[in-house]
Tab-separated table of C-alpha atoms in Angstrom:
chain	number	residue	atom	x	y	z
T	1	MET	CA	7.190	-9.436	-7.011
T	2	ARG	CA	6.847	-12.356	-9.357
T	3	ASP	CA	6.108	-11.753	-12.879
T	4	VAL	CA	2.058	-12.128	-13.252
T	5	PRO	CA	0.921	-13.773	-16.358
T	6	ARG	CA	-1.277	-11.489	-18.513
T	7	PRO	CA	-4.542	-13.329	-18.091
T	8	GLU	CA	-3.924	-13.595	-14.256
T	9	LEU	CA	-3.105	-9.788	-14.207
T	10	ARG	CA	-6.485	-8.863	-16.201
T	11	ALA	CA	-8.459	-10.966	-13.891
T	12	ALA	CA	-6.957	-9.349	-11.008
T	13	HIS	CA	-7.301	-5.911	-12.337
T	14	ARG	CA	-11.066	-6.540	-12.737
T	15	ALA	CA	-11.268	-8.195	-9.191
T	16	VAL	CA	-9.877	-5.173	-7.596
T	17	VAL	CA	-12.082	-2.795	-9.671
T	18	VAL	CA	-15.011	-4.710	-8.199
T	19	ALA	CA	-13.559	-4.261	-4.577
T	20	PHE	CA	-13.206	-0.399	-5.009
T	21	LEU	CA	-16.904	-0.291	-6.559
T	22	LEU	CA	-18.255	-2.251	-3.536
T	23	HIS	CA	-16.343	-0.043	-1.123
T	24	GLY	CA	-17.765	2.947	-2.685
T	25	LEU	CA	-21.321	1.577	-2.544
T	26	ALA	CA	-21.106	0.875	0.950
T	27	ALA	CA	-19.749	4.171	1.817
T	28	GLY	CA	-22.088	6.102	-0.495
T	29	THR	CA	-25.030	4.257	0.865
T	30	LEU	CA	-24.382	5.046	4.569
T	31	PHE	CA	-23.523	8.686	4.053
T	32	VAL	CA	-26.314	9.735	2.050
T	33	ARG	CA	-28.596	8.588	5.088
T	34	ILE	CA	-26.631	10.434	7.608
T	35	PRO	CA	-29.260	13.281	8.159
T	36	ASP	CA	-31.852	10.478	8.810
T	37	LEU	CA	-29.526	8.644	11.165
T	38	ARG	CA	-28.949	11.856	12.943
T	39	ASP	CA	-32.802	12.694	13.308
T	40	ALA	CA	-33.466	9.157	14.422
T	41	ALA	CA	-30.881	9.425	17.176
T	42	GLY	CA	-32.188	12.943	18.072
T	43	LEU	CA	-28.759	14.649	17.611
T	44	GLY	CA	-27.588	18.247	16.609
T	45	ASP	CA	-24.790	18.965	14.423
T	46	GLY	CA	-22.385	18.801	17.486
T	47	GLY	CA	-23.736	15.443	18.407
T	48	LEU	CA	-23.440	14.130	14.811
T	49	GLY	CA	-19.758	15.339	14.855
T	50	LEU	CA	-18.969	13.046	17.733
T	51	VAL	CA	-20.653	10.129	15.912
T	52	LEU	CA	-18.602	10.590	12.828
T	53	ALA	CA	-15.358	10.984	15.277
T	54	ALA	CA	-16.474	7.503	16.309
T	55	LEU	CA	-16.219	6.286	12.885
T	56	GLY	CA	-12.804	7.951	12.303
T	57	ALA	CA	-11.499	6.485	15.353
T	58	GLY	CA	-12.404	3.075	14.438
T	59	ALA	CA	-10.600	3.656	11.129
T	60	ILE	CA	-7.550	4.667	13.257
T	61	VAL	CA	-7.786	1.654	15.298
T	62	ALA	CA	-8.198	-0.709	12.187
T	63	MET	CA	-5.858	0.532	9.692
T	64	PRO	CA	-2.624	-0.426	11.507
T	65	VAL	CA	-3.978	-3.757	12.099
T	66	ALA	CA	-5.050	-4.358	8.487
T	67	GLY	CA	-1.693	-3.071	7.221
T	68	GLY	CA	-0.135	-5.838	9.427
T	69	LEU	CA	-2.430	-8.449	8.248
T	70	THR	CA	-1.567	-7.412	4.620
T	71	ALA	CA	1.932	-7.553	5.265
T	72	ARG	CA	1.820	-11.012	6.767
T	73	HIS	CA	-1.015	-12.681	4.670
T	74	GLY	CA	-1.333	-10.435	1.643
T	75	SER	CA	-3.805	-7.687	0.691
T	76	ALA	CA	-6.121	-10.174	-1.030
T	77	TRP	CA	-6.587	-12.409	2.219
T	78	THR	CA	-7.182	-9.224	4.136
T	79	MET	CA	-9.811	-8.078	1.694
T	80	ARG	CA	-11.732	-11.256	1.692
T	81	LEU	CA	-11.477	-11.406	5.582
T	82	LEU	CA	-13.048	-7.752	5.961
T	83	LEU	CA	-15.790	-7.895	3.291
T	84	PRO	CA	-18.385	-9.887	5.215
T	85	PRO	CA	-18.151	-7.692	8.419
T	86	LEU	CA	-18.410	-4.617	6.100
T	87	ALA	CA	-21.799	-5.735	4.722
T	88	VAL	CA	-22.960	-6.551	8.510
T	89	ALA	CA	-22.007	-3.315	9.831
T	90	LEU	CA	-23.762	-1.523	7.051
T	91	ALA	CA	-26.967	-3.233	7.823
T	92	VAL	CA	-26.772	-2.707	11.535
T	93	VAL	CA	-25.920	0.916	11.527
T	94	GLY	CA	-29.345	1.615	9.957
T	95	GLN	CA	-31.052	-0.107	12.814
T	96	LEU	CA	-29.586	2.047	15.601
T	97	ASP	CA	-31.715	5.000	17.096
T	98	SER	CA	-29.897	6.151	20.139
T	99	PRO	CA	-26.659	8.328	20.230
T	100	VAL	CA	-24.461	5.580	22.183
T	101	ALA	CA	-25.578	2.830	20.033
T	102	LEU	CA	-25.128	4.744	16.561
T	103	ALA	CA	-21.658	5.881	17.869
T	104	ALA	CA	-20.791	2.292	18.448
T	105	GLY	CA	-22.201	1.202	15.106
T	106	THR	CA	-20.305	3.854	13.464
T	107	PHE	CA	-17.053	2.809	15.149
T	108	ALA	CA	-17.488	-0.724	13.997
T	109	PHE	CA	-18.454	0.442	10.430
T	110	GLY	CA	-15.128	2.766	10.688
T	111	CYS	CA	-13.047	-0.265	11.621
T	112	VAL	CA	-14.036	-2.481	8.803
T	113	ILE	CA	-14.112	0.246	6.098
T	114	GLY	CA	-10.850	1.654	7.033
T	115	GLY	CA	-9.191	-1.627	7.200
T	116	HIS	CA	-10.665	-2.818	3.933
T	117	ASP	CA	-9.714	0.627	2.260
T	118	VAL	CA	-5.894	-0.010	3.264
T	119	ALA	CA	-5.895	-3.627	1.819
T	120	MET	CA	-7.511	-2.687	-1.400
T	121	ASN	CA	-5.326	0.212	-2.033
T	122	ALA	CA	-2.319	-1.967	-1.308
T	123	HIS	CA	-3.549	-4.509	-3.904
T	124	GLY	CA	-4.252	-1.769	-6.306
T	125	VAL	CA	-0.794	-0.602	-6.176
T	126	THR	CA	0.288	-4.073	-6.554
T	127	VAL	CA	-1.571	-4.823	-9.721
T	128	GLU	CA	-0.361	-1.318	-11.022
T	129	GLY	CA	3.267	-2.261	-10.395
T	130	ALA	CA	2.791	-5.600	-12.338
T	131	ALA	CA	0.831	-3.947	-15.106
T	132	ARG	CA	3.633	-1.127	-15.389
T	133	ARG	CA	1.186	1.490	-16.440
T	134	PRO	CA	-1.284	4.064	-14.411
T	135	ILE	CA	-4.472	2.289	-13.282
T	136	LEU	CA	-5.021	4.053	-9.869
T	137	SER	CA	-7.119	6.794	-11.116
T	138	GLY	CA	-9.338	3.982	-12.736
T	139	LEU	CA	-9.705	2.179	-9.598
T	140	HIS	CA	-10.632	5.132	-7.904
T	141	ALA	CA	-13.161	5.847	-10.387
T	142	ALA	CA	-14.725	2.566	-9.514
T	143	PHE	CA	-14.895	3.749	-5.862
T	144	SER	CA	-16.550	6.967	-7.057
T	145	ALA	CA	-19.050	4.964	-9.373
T	146	GLY	CA	-19.987	2.860	-6.314
T	147	ALA	CA	-20.529	5.915	-4.380
T	148	LEU	CA	-22.545	7.437	-7.110
T	149	LEU	CA	-24.716	4.361	-7.270
T	150	GLY	CA	-25.137	4.381	-3.464
T	151	SER	CA	-25.842	8.054	-3.184
T	152	GLY	CA	-28.285	7.773	-6.274
T	153	LEU	CA	-30.336	4.904	-4.691
T	154	GLY	CA	-30.236	6.603	-1.397
T	155	ALA	CA	-31.769	9.784	-2.962
T	156	LEU	CA	-34.507	7.728	-4.494
T	157	ALA	CA	-35.176	5.954	-1.245
T	158	THR	CA	-35.179	9.267	0.648
T	159	SER	CA	-37.607	10.915	-1.847
T	160	ALA	CA	-39.801	7.642	-1.629
T	161	ASP	CA	-39.736	7.808	2.318
T	162	VAL	CA	-38.032	4.589	2.634
T	163	GLY	CA	-36.593	4.385	6.029
T	164	ALA	CA	-32.614	4.233	6.381
T	165	ASN	CA	-32.937	1.122	8.295
T	166	VAL	CA	-34.706	-0.750	5.452
T	167	HIS	CA	-32.493	0.743	2.886
T	168	LEU	CA	-29.262	0.028	4.388
T	169	ALA	CA	-30.283	-3.651	5.225
T	170	ALA	CA	-31.453	-3.969	1.710
T	171	LEU	CA	-28.049	-2.979	-0.020
T	172	ALA	CA	-25.888	-4.998	2.521
T	173	PRO	CA	-26.512	-8.286	0.770
T	174	PHE	CA	-25.436	-6.906	-2.534
T	175	VAL	CA	-21.917	-5.806	-1.197
T	176	LEU	CA	-21.607	-9.378	0.284
T	177	LEU	CA	-22.491	-11.078	-3.075
T	178	GLY	CA	-20.050	-8.827	-5.171
T	179	GLY	CA	-17.245	-10.298	-3.093
T	180	LEU	CA	-17.349	-13.364	-5.267
T	181	ALA	CA	-15.155	-11.355	-7.576
T	182	TYR	CA	-12.344	-11.368	-4.907
T	183	ARG	CA	-11.429	-15.010	-5.844
T	184	ARG	CA	-9.605	-13.530	-8.911
T	185	LEU	CA	-7.375	-11.198	-6.717
T	186	LEU	CA	-3.731	-11.769	-7.016
T	187	PRO	CA	-2.301	-14.663	-4.632
T	188	PRO	CA	-0.699	-13.629	-1.298
T	189	GLU	CA	2.855	-14.290	-2.447
T	190	THR	CA	2.601	-11.272	-4.714
T	191	ASP	CA	2.482	-8.688	-1.787
T	192	ARG	CA	3.164	-10.763	1.357
T	193	GLN	CA	6.032	-9.900	3.540
T	194	PRO	CA	8.141	-12.481	5.176
T	195	ALA	CA	6.779	-13.531	8.634
T	196	ARG	CA	8.787	-11.918	11.721
T	197	GLN	CA	10.851	-14.875	13.206
T	198	ALA	CA	10.086	-15.532	17.012
T	199	HIS	CA	13.374	-13.965	17.915
T	200	GLU	CA	12.689	-10.842	16.341
T	201	PRO	CA	10.927	-7.946	18.358
T	202	ARG	CA	8.028	-6.253	17.386
T	203	PRO	CA	8.616	-2.809	15.980
T	204	SER	CA	7.804	0.001	18.222
T	205	LEU	CA	5.220	2.862	17.420
T	206	ALA	CA	8.204	5.149	17.058
T	207	ALA	CA	9.983	2.771	14.586
T	208	ARG	CA	6.587	2.453	12.593
T	209	LEU	CA	6.173	6.322	12.308
T	210	ALA	CA	9.906	7.091	11.591
T	211	PRO	CA	9.393	7.276	7.945
T	212	LEU	CA	7.087	10.409	8.629
T	213	ARG	CA	10.506	12.224	9.503
T	214	THR	CA	11.014	12.044	5.805
T	215	PRO	CA	9.839	15.500	4.449
T	216	TRP	CA	8.441	14.252	1.004
T	217	LEU	CA	6.571	11.359	2.787
T	218	LEU	CA	5.070	13.785	5.339
T	219	ALA	CA	4.112	15.946	2.697
T	220	CYS	CA	2.109	13.083	0.963
T	221	ALA	CA	0.402	12.344	4.460
T	222	VAL	CA	-0.488	15.949	4.917
T	223	ALA	CA	-1.891	16.142	1.255
T	224	ALA	CA	-3.886	12.869	1.380
T	225	LEU	CA	-5.303	14.258	4.734
T	226	GLY	CA	-6.404	17.440	3.352
T	227	SER	CA	-7.889	15.783	0.209
T	228	PHE	CA	-9.873	13.407	2.285
T	229	VAL	CA	-11.157	16.126	4.253
T	230	ALA	CA	-12.350	17.833	1.398
T	231	GLU	CA	-13.945	14.941	-0.157
T	232	ASN	CA	-15.573	13.495	3.000
T	233	SER	CA	-16.957	16.882	4.068
T	234	VAL	CA	-19.073	16.391	1.102
T	235	THR	CA	-20.367	12.855	2.036
T	236	ASP	CA	-20.904	13.581	5.638
T	237	TRP	CA	-22.220	17.360	5.749
T	238	SER	CA	-23.790	18.026	2.224
T	239	GLY	CA	-27.136	16.684	3.122
T	240	VAL	CA	-27.200	18.466	6.355
T	241	LEU	CA	-26.006	21.795	5.101
T	242	LEU	CA	-28.602	21.690	2.346
T	243	ARG	CA	-31.390	20.639	4.324
T	244	ASP	CA	-30.937	22.836	7.326
T	245	HIS	CA	-29.116	25.875	6.098
T	246	ARG	CA	-30.073	26.209	2.453
T	247	ASP	CA	-33.757	25.319	2.584
T	248	ALA	CA	-33.449	22.446	0.305
T	249	SER	CA	-36.023	19.480	0.282
T	250	PRO	CA	-34.963	16.087	1.427
T	251	GLY	CA	-34.767	14.749	-2.077
T	252	VAL	CA	-32.496	17.977	-3.361
T	253	ALA	CA	-30.366	17.535	-0.250
T	254	ALA	CA	-29.682	13.956	-1.146
T	255	LEU	CA	-28.216	15.233	-4.689
T	256	GLY	CA	-25.284	16.763	-3.045
T	257	VAL	CA	-23.417	13.494	-2.633
T	258	PHE	CA	-24.825	12.122	-5.821
T	259	ALA	CA	-23.516	15.044	-7.865
T	260	PHE	CA	-20.179	15.037	-6.221
T	261	SER	CA	-19.928	11.249	-6.694
T	262	ALA	CA	-20.993	11.575	-10.329
T	263	ALA	CA	-18.113	14.445	-10.976
T	264	MET	CA	-15.599	12.236	-9.329
T	265	THR	CA	-16.409	9.319	-11.455
T	266	VAL	CA	-15.899	11.117	-14.501
T	267	GLY	CA	-12.675	12.772	-13.305
T	268	ARG	CA	-11.304	9.599	-12.462
T	269	LEU	CA	-12.313	7.918	-15.668
T	270	THR	CA	-10.132	10.357	-17.558
T	271	GLY	CA	-7.624	10.693	-14.682
T	272	ASP	CA	-4.908	8.327	-16.028
T	273	ARG	CA	-4.954	9.973	-19.373
T	274	THR	CA	-4.633	13.396	-17.660
T	275	VAL	CA	-1.635	12.526	-15.420
T	276	ALA	CA	-0.108	10.974	-18.604
T	277	ARG	CA	-0.433	14.228	-20.355
T	278	TYR	CA	0.252	16.688	-17.836
T	279	GLY	CA	2.071	14.980	-15.140
T	280	ASP	CA	1.202	14.256	-11.224
T	281	ARG	CA	2.639	17.765	-10.033
T	282	ALA	CA	0.664	19.866	-12.269
T	283	THR	CA	-2.451	17.809	-12.008
T	284	LEU	CA	-2.379	17.844	-8.105
T	285	THR	CA	-1.659	21.680	-8.048
T	286	ALA	CA	-4.664	22.354	-10.214
T	287	SER	CA	-6.869	19.855	-8.077
T	288	GLY	CA	-6.216	21.725	-4.962
T	289	ALA	CA	-6.542	25.271	-6.303
T	290	VAL	CA	-10.064	24.467	-8.123
T	291	ALA	CA	-11.403	22.326	-5.068
T	292	ALA	CA	-10.442	25.312	-2.641
T	293	VAL	CA	-12.567	27.944	-4.855
T	294	GLY	CA	-15.364	25.241	-4.923
T	295	TRP	CA	-15.605	25.174	-1.147
T	296	LEU	CA	-15.544	28.783	-0.903
T	297	VAL	CA	-18.552	28.989	-3.226
T	298	VAL	CA	-20.242	26.459	-0.879
T	299	ALA	CA	-19.287	28.428	2.189
T	300	LEU	CA	-20.225	31.802	1.010
T	301	VAL	CA	-22.962	31.627	-1.325
T	302	ASP	CA	-26.676	30.984	0.151
T	303	ASP	CA	-28.038	28.788	-2.514
T	304	PRO	CA	-28.624	25.090	-2.717
T	305	TRP	CA	-28.007	24.656	-6.477
T	306	ALA	CA	-24.848	26.894	-6.237
T	307	ALA	CA	-23.494	24.639	-3.693
T	308	ILE	CA	-24.566	21.503	-5.616
T	309	ALA	CA	-22.683	22.983	-8.611
T	310	ALA	CA	-19.667	23.809	-6.593
T	311	TRP	CA	-19.313	20.091	-5.391
T	312	VAL	CA	-19.529	19.061	-9.023
T	313	LEU	CA	-16.357	21.431	-9.578
T	314	THR	CA	-14.913	19.948	-6.555
T	315	GLY	CA	-15.353	16.503	-7.473
T	316	LEU	CA	-13.839	16.795	-10.827
T	317	ALA	CA	-10.988	18.712	-9.275
T	318	LEU	CA	-10.258	16.286	-6.602
T	319	ALA	CA	-10.826	13.219	-8.588
T	320	ASN	CA	-7.065	12.392	-9.001
T	321	ALA	CA	-5.575	13.921	-5.891
T	322	VAL	CA	-5.605	10.749	-3.687
T	323	PRO	CA	-4.604	8.562	-6.414
T	324	ILE	CA	-1.519	10.895	-7.099
T	325	VAL	CA	-0.665	11.071	-3.634
T	326	PHE	CA	-1.040	7.274	-3.066
T	327	ARG	CA	1.351	6.656	-6.027
T	328	ALA	CA	3.839	9.021	-4.753
T	329	ALA	CA	3.682	7.370	-1.307
T	330	GLY	CA	4.147	4.012	-2.965
T	331	THR	CA	7.273	4.985	-4.943
T	332	PRO	CA	10.359	4.815	-2.993
T	333	ARG	CA	12.951	7.710	-3.043
T	334	PRO	CA	16.416	7.714	-1.507
T	335	ALA	CA	17.340	9.932	1.464
T	336	ARG	CA	19.356	13.053	0.860
T	337	ASP	CA	22.484	11.451	2.046
T	338	GLY	CA	22.081	8.609	-0.432
T	339	ARG	CA	20.878	5.951	2.182
T	340	PRO	CA	17.795	3.946	1.251
T	341	GLY	CA	14.506	5.912	2.309
T	342	PRO	CA	11.308	4.426	3.496
T	343	THR	CA	10.074	1.449	1.480
T	344	ALA	CA	6.913	1.530	-0.457
T	345	THR	CA	5.134	-0.491	1.936
T	346	GLN	CA	6.092	1.808	4.816
T	347	GLY	CA	5.230	4.823	2.823
T	348	LEU	CA	1.941	3.467	1.445
T	349	SER	CA	0.580	2.082	4.714
T	350	LEU	CA	1.475	5.365	6.631
T	351	VAL	CA	-0.013	7.813	3.981
T	352	VAL	CA	-3.148	5.715	3.590
T	353	GLY	CA	-3.681	5.114	7.151
T	354	LEU	CA	-3.024	8.710	8.283
T	355	GLY	CA	-4.642	10.334	5.330
T	356	TYR	CA	-7.838	8.241	5.509
T	357	ALA	CA	-8.325	8.367	9.250
T	358	GLY	CA	-7.579	12.186	9.236
T	359	GLY	CA	-10.157	12.652	6.434
T	360	LEU	CA	-12.637	10.785	8.683
T	361	LEU	CA	-11.817	12.711	11.784
T	362	GLY	CA	-11.925	16.046	9.809
T	363	PRO	CA	-15.595	16.204	9.208
T	364	ALA	CA	-16.072	15.381	12.753
T	365	VAL	CA	-13.988	18.403	13.832
T	366	LEU	CA	-15.951	20.291	11.267
T	367	GLY	CA	-19.217	19.329	13.282
T	368	GLY	CA	-17.658	20.838	16.583
T	369	LEU	CA	-16.481	23.936	14.579
T	370	ALA	CA	-20.064	24.332	13.253
T	371	GLU	CA	-21.448	24.501	16.771
T	372	VAL	CA	-19.236	27.541	17.344
T	373	VAL	CA	-19.338	29.308	13.853
T	374	GLY	CA	-22.369	27.957	12.140
T	375	LEU	CA	-22.091	24.886	9.653
T	376	PRO	CA	-21.825	27.242	6.437
T	377	THR	CA	-18.891	29.212	8.061
T	378	ALA	CA	-17.157	25.926	9.041
T	379	MET	CA	-17.024	24.813	5.256
T	380	LEU	CA	-14.074	27.232	5.096
T	381	LEU	CA	-11.980	24.310	6.751
T	382	PRO	CA	-12.209	22.200	3.705
T	383	ALA	CA	-11.475	25.162	1.579
T	384	ALA	CA	-8.301	25.774	3.404
T	385	LEU	CA	-7.157	22.235	3.408
T	386	ALA	CA	-7.754	22.231	-0.514
T	387	ALA	CA	-5.443	25.257	-0.646
T	388	LEU	CA	-2.873	23.523	1.348
T	389	VAL	CA	-2.602	20.626	-1.150
T	390	VAL	CA	-1.568	23.350	-3.795
T	391	LEU	CA	1.410	24.220	-1.526
T	392	LEU	CA	2.418	20.709	-0.980
T	393	ALA	CA	1.983	19.590	-4.668
T	394	PRO	CA	5.741	20.010	-5.526
T	395	VAL	CA	6.853	17.808	-2.752
T	396	ALA	CA	3.939	15.245	-2.529
T	397	ALA	CA	3.760	14.312	-5.934
T	398	ALA	CA	5.849	11.657	-7.540
T	399	PRO	CA	9.050	13.173	-9.338
T	400	THR	CA	8.724	10.797	-12.436
T	401	ASP	CA	6.192	8.765	-13.910
T	402	ALA	CA	6.133	6.287	-11.100
T	403	ALA	CA	3.379	3.979	-12.383
T	404	ALA	CA	5.809	3.006	-15.357
T	405	GLU	CA	8.522	1.949	-13.086
T	406	PRO	CA	8.791	-1.780	-12.521
T	407	ALA	CA	9.527	-1.118	-8.830
T	408	THR	CA	6.288	0.564	-8.181
T	409	GLY	CA	3.903	-1.001	-5.606
T	410	ALA	CA	3.936	-2.023	-2.220
T	411	ALA	CA	4.711	-5.598	-3.163
T	412	ALA	CA	7.886	-4.487	-5.209
T	413	ASP	CA	9.858	-4.336	-2.008
T	414	ALA	CA	7.948	-6.340	0.311
T	415	ALA	CA	10.879	-9.081	0.735
T	416	ALA	CA	13.273	-6.168	2.009
T	417	ALA	CA	10.781	-4.449	4.229
T	418	GLY	CA	9.799	-5.548	7.986
T	419	PRO	CA	6.220	-5.690	9.044
T	420	THR	CA	4.723	-2.244	9.396
T	421	VAL	CA	2.646	-3.210	12.528
């Protein structure tokens, strides 16, 4: 990666903060209105689980494609490409009132938000590598702030009986307008890989997944999946749980996502200092343990305010789990036999893609489980996955302060890595 002048680096840092903020705004706006979208389509918990599975399937389809576009054209190019469809998909989903149409709409939304997530995290790791200091927790704080804003506005809109169709359509132009900041992102040559020559074969699926045979990278992927499921189960199911199973009013039910997003924002704003003081492994271990306790309270205590308080605790705990795992995935480690291990590009794209896609599918699985054992009992699933993060933390966290190393970031080894897709 070329040396980036400090003014250009500062501008890129601000721009990628805006990207995370817009991403969180779009996600928080949609997820806080899920109970209303479910009711408009006449769905139960199981049907809603299938609709959420469509969202996850869209992410699974799009994330490898986004990884390939990022490798060829750069993460900034990919982010600019995907932001307009993200705004359009947000507006369209709110207008759909049949199960099939809603599933198709959430699939499209999953495609664009999943692809944008891969690109913006790749660009964030690139900026962190150029800055040679931890910034990922701060970037994810911007995402949480966006989700907080989106869910807070959603709670107000729900309390004022503003329809989801009007609400989502009104927010979409603001998401699109924020993309003006993307002009300040780093240029493509900072993280674009050399184009594959015409005579070079396209890597097979087995070749693309081969890095997962590396134990530490597999641990990163599973830890990311567990963290995402524990996070996304709040955004996807908190409103339904509070409204249908904890006798909360619609306005109080919308506070679940808002309180969780507020806690995530606070945790991530202080996350870089926390990691610098205690280290990645200790922070990740504590994150999983506290989140598991929080989810146990949600599952077992029949009170809406106890659940909201538990989600605050869970948000504070999980705030830095994903940034830590992403940093570890973007930090190459040699294989046990001394040979080079997976590149930063390979590790990050796989862990972001599998973790994020699994996190989207996890709440859908939770919906199917809720049909069998009831939604409150199904909340034990994210508790178990949060506990799994504790077990994986010694392997999944980076062994050193990776953000301080010059080689950190997907761009640092792009010249040596083949296309991931």
